Amino acid sequence: MRGLRDVPRAVWLLAAGNFVNMAVSVTFAYLFLYLTGPRGLDPGQAGLLAGAGGVGLLAGNLTGGWFGDRFGHRPALLASAVTGGLLLAAVPLLPTPALYAALPLAQYAAGAQRAASSALVAVIVPEGARRQAFAVTRAAANGGFTVGPLLGALVATRLSYDWLYVADGLGSVALACWTARVVPARRDPAHGGAAQGAPRGEARGGKARRGEARGGEALWPALRARPAVLVLLGAIVVVDVVYRQQYTTFPVYLADHGLDTGVYGSLLAVNGGVLLCLELPAALALRRRSPLPVVGAGLLLVAAGYGALLTGVGVVTAVAMMTLLTLGELLYKTTATAYVADRAPGHAMGRFQSLYAGASITGVVLAAPLGGALYGAAPDLLWPLCTAAAAAAGCAVLAGGRLEGGRVRGKAEAETAATAEEAAAALAGPRGAAAPSAPAAPAAPATPAGPAVPDVSPGPAAPTPPGVPTAPAVPGAGRRRAPLV
């Protein structure tokens, strides 16, 4: 667990806040029951409203990072958490027609909060420690989600669904207050302070980066300069649609083959248990590995999970499928999040995290309609296509890793050559430059005059007067040192 020492204290405190917040953020799990029960909507209306909320969540993830790059990641997180929390807490008081505006807006704020939270962790944590930092935050969130639905069921049955929304809203507001306490404003690089562990000069470059962000520098040139990131984002979109079939068509598939809801619930418990036990140790063990091969291997494991369903239907097959799927998840999700953060330019950290956050929940919107339509039309084709799509995504990421490796090697060679040229020029020095004279002692006789000799000339240097110690050569003498920050 030595790698956990590199995770700043602020990240641990944020993870603790996320655990509590996730334990009360369970309204999405009971949304359909709430709309068709106390609110009296029919399934079609409830589905429309739930779909609108999913679109709002996706939009918030995709655009939330812009607010962080423009105004600072900490203020963006605080504003989105408070806005979404107040909207959710007010749901019990709103008439049903108002929910068509309130719920999508609340989901948009939740998506923006998710993107801002990832960007805030990325700027707090130095490169090289982000995998374990994101693993810590994910482990806390998964832990909260494990206990949250059980608590939500107790509240819904003993009290009412309204209290779920009140608790969810107050939890978001409390998270905002907790974040404001544990992450002071001066720690947010978007407001001019350097992130903990940031290189010297990052604070000096704060004003320049703010100018870049506020100047509206285009995102596309930064992405085009990082083709492996574009490949990864496309692969994550594909895999998320495949991955989330476990929540949509997979339980229907089990029921159609005589496996009841209890089996499906046990499989979800397998997923949560494996993640809680292995995700953080895996991130620590693999933190020095090149990220894209790890991500590619995770996507191939997702493909293998759905491929297991091609061998037949049964409890053993279903457990094998869920185990492989979960192992793939713990390999690719944390590593991909950290990789995108490591590759992001400082002025676009929030927008890069937004792109990844949006790609990683695409399945929330697309998995059910695409998977449901295919399962209804040709059920025997669903799992082969899922397997092929995830395998293709994994191979694309592995190929992107080789592409990036070639670009990095070429850049390193160019930088090495440039450094060698600069060193040679520094050694040669300007022609005719005079060598610095040795300090004269008060009682020493005057040194005979002679022509100035360049530093690197093979000819004899000026003689040193008797009694005067020879001054040692100082590398880089005459260069101005950069001020420490």
Coordinates of C-alpha atoms in Angstrom, one line a residue, residues 58-261:
L58 CA -25.2 13.2 -20.3
A59 CA -25.3 16.8 -21.3
G60 CA -24.0 17.8 -17.8
N61 CA -21.1 15.4 -18.1
L62 CA -20.2 16.6 -21.6
T63 CA -20.4 20.4 -20.8
G64 CA -19.7 20.6 -17.1
G65 CA -15.9 20.7 -17.6
W66 CA -16.2 24.0 -19.5
F67 CA -17.4 25.7 -16.3
G68 CA -14.4 24.4 -14.4
D69 CA -11.9 25.6 -17.1
R70 CA -13.7 29.0 -17.2
F71 CA -14.4 29.6 -13.5
G72 CA -12.4 27.1 -11.6
H73 CA -13.1 23.4 -10.8
R74 CA -13.9 24.0 -7.2
P75 CA -16.5 26.7 -7.8
A76 CA -18.0 24.6 -10.6
L77 CA -18.4 21.6 -8.2
L78 CA -19.8 23.7 -5.4
A79 CA -22.3 25.5 -7.7
S80 CA -23.5 22.3 -9.4
A81 CA -23.8 20.4 -6.2
V82 CA -25.9 23.1 -4.5
T83 CA -28.1 23.7 -7.5
G84 CA -28.8 20.0 -8.1
G85 CA -29.3 19.4 -4.4
L86 CA -31.9 22.2 -4.0
L87 CA -33.8 21.0 -7.0
L88 CA -33.9 17.4 -5.7
A89 CA -34.9 18.5 -2.2
A90 CA -37.8 20.5 -3.7
V91 CA -39.2 17.6 -5.8
P92 CA -41.8 16.6 -3.2
L93 CA -43.2 20.1 -3.2
L94 CA -43.4 20.5 -7.0
P95 CA -46.5 19.6 -9.1
T96 CA -46.1 16.7 -11.5
P97 CA -45.8 18.9 -14.7
A98 CA -42.9 20.8 -13.1
L99 CA -40.9 17.6 -12.8
Y100 CA -40.4 17.6 -16.6
A101 CA -38.2 20.7 -16.0
A102 CA -36.8 20.0 -12.5
L103 CA -35.6 16.5 -13.0
P104 CA -33.6 17.0 -16.2
L105 CA -32.1 20.2 -14.7
A106 CA -31.2 18.3 -11.5
Q107 CA -29.6 15.6 -13.6
Y108 CA -27.7 18.1 -15.7
A109 CA -26.3 19.6 -12.4
A110 CA -25.3 16.1 -11.3
G111 CA -23.5 15.5 -14.5
A112 CA -21.6 18.8 -14.3
Q113 CA -20.8 18.0 -10.6
R114 CA -19.3 14.6 -11.7
A115 CA -17.1 16.2 -14.4
A116 CA -16.0 19.0 -12.0
S117 CA -15.2 16.4 -9.3
S118 CA -12.9 14.4 -11.6
A119 CA -11.1 17.5 -12.8
L120 CA -10.6 18.7 -9.2
V121 CA -9.0 15.4 -8.2
A122 CA -6.9 15.6 -11.3
V123 CA -5.5 19.0 -10.5
I124 CA -4.9 18.3 -6.8
V125 CA -3.0 15.1 -7.5
P126 CA 0.4 15.1 -9.4
E127 CA 0.9 13.0 -12.5
G128 CA 2.0 9.5 -11.5
A129 CA -0.4 9.3 -8.5
R130 CA -3.7 9.8 -10.3
R131 CA -4.5 6.2 -10.8
Q132 CA -4.5 5.4 -7.1
A133 CA -6.3 8.7 -6.4
F134 CA -9.1 7.9 -8.8
A135 CA -9.2 4.3 -7.4
V136 CA -9.7 5.7 -3.9
T137 CA -12.6 8.0 -5.0
R138 CA -14.2 5.1 -7.0
A139 CA -13.9 2.7 -4.0
A140 CA -15.6 5.2 -1.8
A141 CA -18.4 5.8 -4.3
N142 CA -18.9 2.0 -4.8
G143 CA -19.0 1.5 -1.0
G144 CA -21.6 4.2 -0.7
F145 CA -23.6 2.7 -3.5
T146 CA -23.5 -0.7 -1.9
V147 CA -25.3 0.4 1.2
G148 CA -27.4 3.2 -0.4
P149 CA -30.1 1.1 -2.1
L150 CA -30.7 -0.9 1.1
L151 CA -31.1 2.3 3.1
G152 CA -33.3 3.7 0.3
A153 CA -35.6 0.7 0.5
L154 CA -36.1 1.2 4.2
V155 CA -36.8 4.9 3.8
A156 CA -39.3 4.3 0.9
T157 CA -41.2 1.5 2.7
R158 CA -41.1 2.9 6.3
L159 CA -41.6 6.6 5.4
S160 CA -42.2 7.6 1.8
Y161 CA -40.4 8.2 -1.5
D162 CA -40.5 11.9 -0.9
W163 CA -37.9 11.5 1.9
L164 CA -35.5 9.9 -0.6
Y165 CA -35.5 13.1 -2.6
V166 CA -35.0 15.2 0.5
A167 CA -32.1 13.1 1.6
D168 CA -30.5 13.1 -1.8
G169 CA -30.8 16.8 -2.1
L170 CA -29.5 17.6 1.3
G171 CA -26.6 15.1 0.7
S172 CA -25.5 17.1 -2.3
V173 CA -25.6 20.4 -0.4
A174 CA -23.7 18.8 2.4
L175 CA -21.1 17.5 -0.1
A176 CA -20.7 21.1 -1.4
C177 CA -20.1 22.4 2.1
W178 CA -17.6 19.6 2.9
T179 CA -15.7 20.2 -0.3
A180 CA -15.5 23.9 0.4
R181 CA -14.0 23.0 3.8
V182 CA -11.4 20.4 2.7
V183 CA -10.3 22.0 -0.6
P184 CA -9.6 25.7 0.0
A185 CA -9.9 28.1 -2.9
R186 CA -6.1 28.6 -3.0
R187 CA -5.7 24.9 -3.9
D188 CA -7.6 25.3 -7.2
P189 CA -5.1 25.9 -10.0
A190 CA -7.8 27.5 -12.1
H191 CA -7.7 30.4 -9.7
G192 CA -4.0 30.8 -9.9
G193 CA -2.7 28.4 -7.2
A194 CA -0.6 25.4 -8.0
A195 CA -2.0 22.0 -7.3
Q196 CA -0.4 19.9 -4.6
G197 CA 2.6 18.2 -6.1
A198 CA 2.5 20.4 -9.3
P199 CA 5.9 21.2 -10.8
R200 CA 7.6 24.5 -10.1
G201 CA 6.5 27.1 -12.5
E202 CA 2.9 25.8 -12.6
A203 CA 2.0 28.5 -10.2
R204 CA 3.9 31.0 -12.3
G205 CA 2.0 29.8 -15.4
G206 CA -1.4 30.2 -13.7
K207 CA -2.2 33.6 -15.2
A208 CA -1.2 32.3 -18.6
R209 CA -3.4 29.3 -18.3
R210 CA -6.3 31.4 -17.1
G211 CA -5.8 33.6 -20.1
E212 CA -5.9 30.6 -22.4
A213 CA -9.0 29.2 -20.8
R214 CA -10.8 32.5 -20.8
G215 CA -9.6 33.3 -24.3
G216 CA -11.6 30.3 -25.6
E217 CA -8.7 28.3 -27.0
A218 CA -10.3 25.6 -29.2
L219 CA -10.5 22.1 -27.8
W220 CA -10.1 20.3 -31.1
P221 CA -6.4 21.2 -31.7
A222 CA -5.5 19.8 -28.3
L223 CA -7.4 16.6 -29.1
R224 CA -5.9 16.3 -32.6
A225 CA -2.4 16.5 -31.1
R226 CA -3.4 13.5 -28.9
P227 CA -4.8 10.9 -31.3
A228 CA -4.6 8.1 -28.7
V229 CA -7.0 10.1 -26.5
L230 CA -9.5 10.3 -29.4
V231 CA -9.2 6.6 -30.0
L232 CA -9.8 5.9 -26.2
L233 CA -12.9 8.1 -26.1
G234 CA -14.5 6.4 -29.1
A235 CA -13.7 3.0 -27.5
I236 CA -15.2 4.0 -24.2
V237 CA -18.5 5.1 -26.0
V238 CA -18.8 1.7 -27.6
V239 CA -17.9 -0.3 -24.5
D240 CA -20.2 1.6 -22.2
V241 CA -23.2 0.7 -24.4
V242 CA -22.0 -2.9 -24.2
Y243 CA -21.2 -2.8 -20.5
R244 CA -24.6 -1.4 -19.5
Q245 CA -26.4 -4.3 -21.1
Q246 CA -26.0 -5.9 -17.7
Y247 CA -28.6 -3.5 -16.4
T248 CA -31.0 -3.6 -19.3
T249 CA -31.2 -6.7 -21.5
F250 CA -29.2 -9.1 -19.4
P251 CA -31.8 -9.5 -16.6
V252 CA -34.5 -10.0 -19.2
Y253 CA -32.3 -12.7 -20.8
L254 CA -31.9 -14.4 -17.5
A255 CA -35.7 -14.3 -16.8
D256 CA -36.4 -15.7 -20.3
H257 CA -34.2 -18.7 -19.4
G258 CA -35.7 -19.4 -16.0
L259 CA -33.3 -17.6 -13.8
D260 CA -35.2 -15.3 -11.4
T261 CA -34.6 -11.9 -9.9

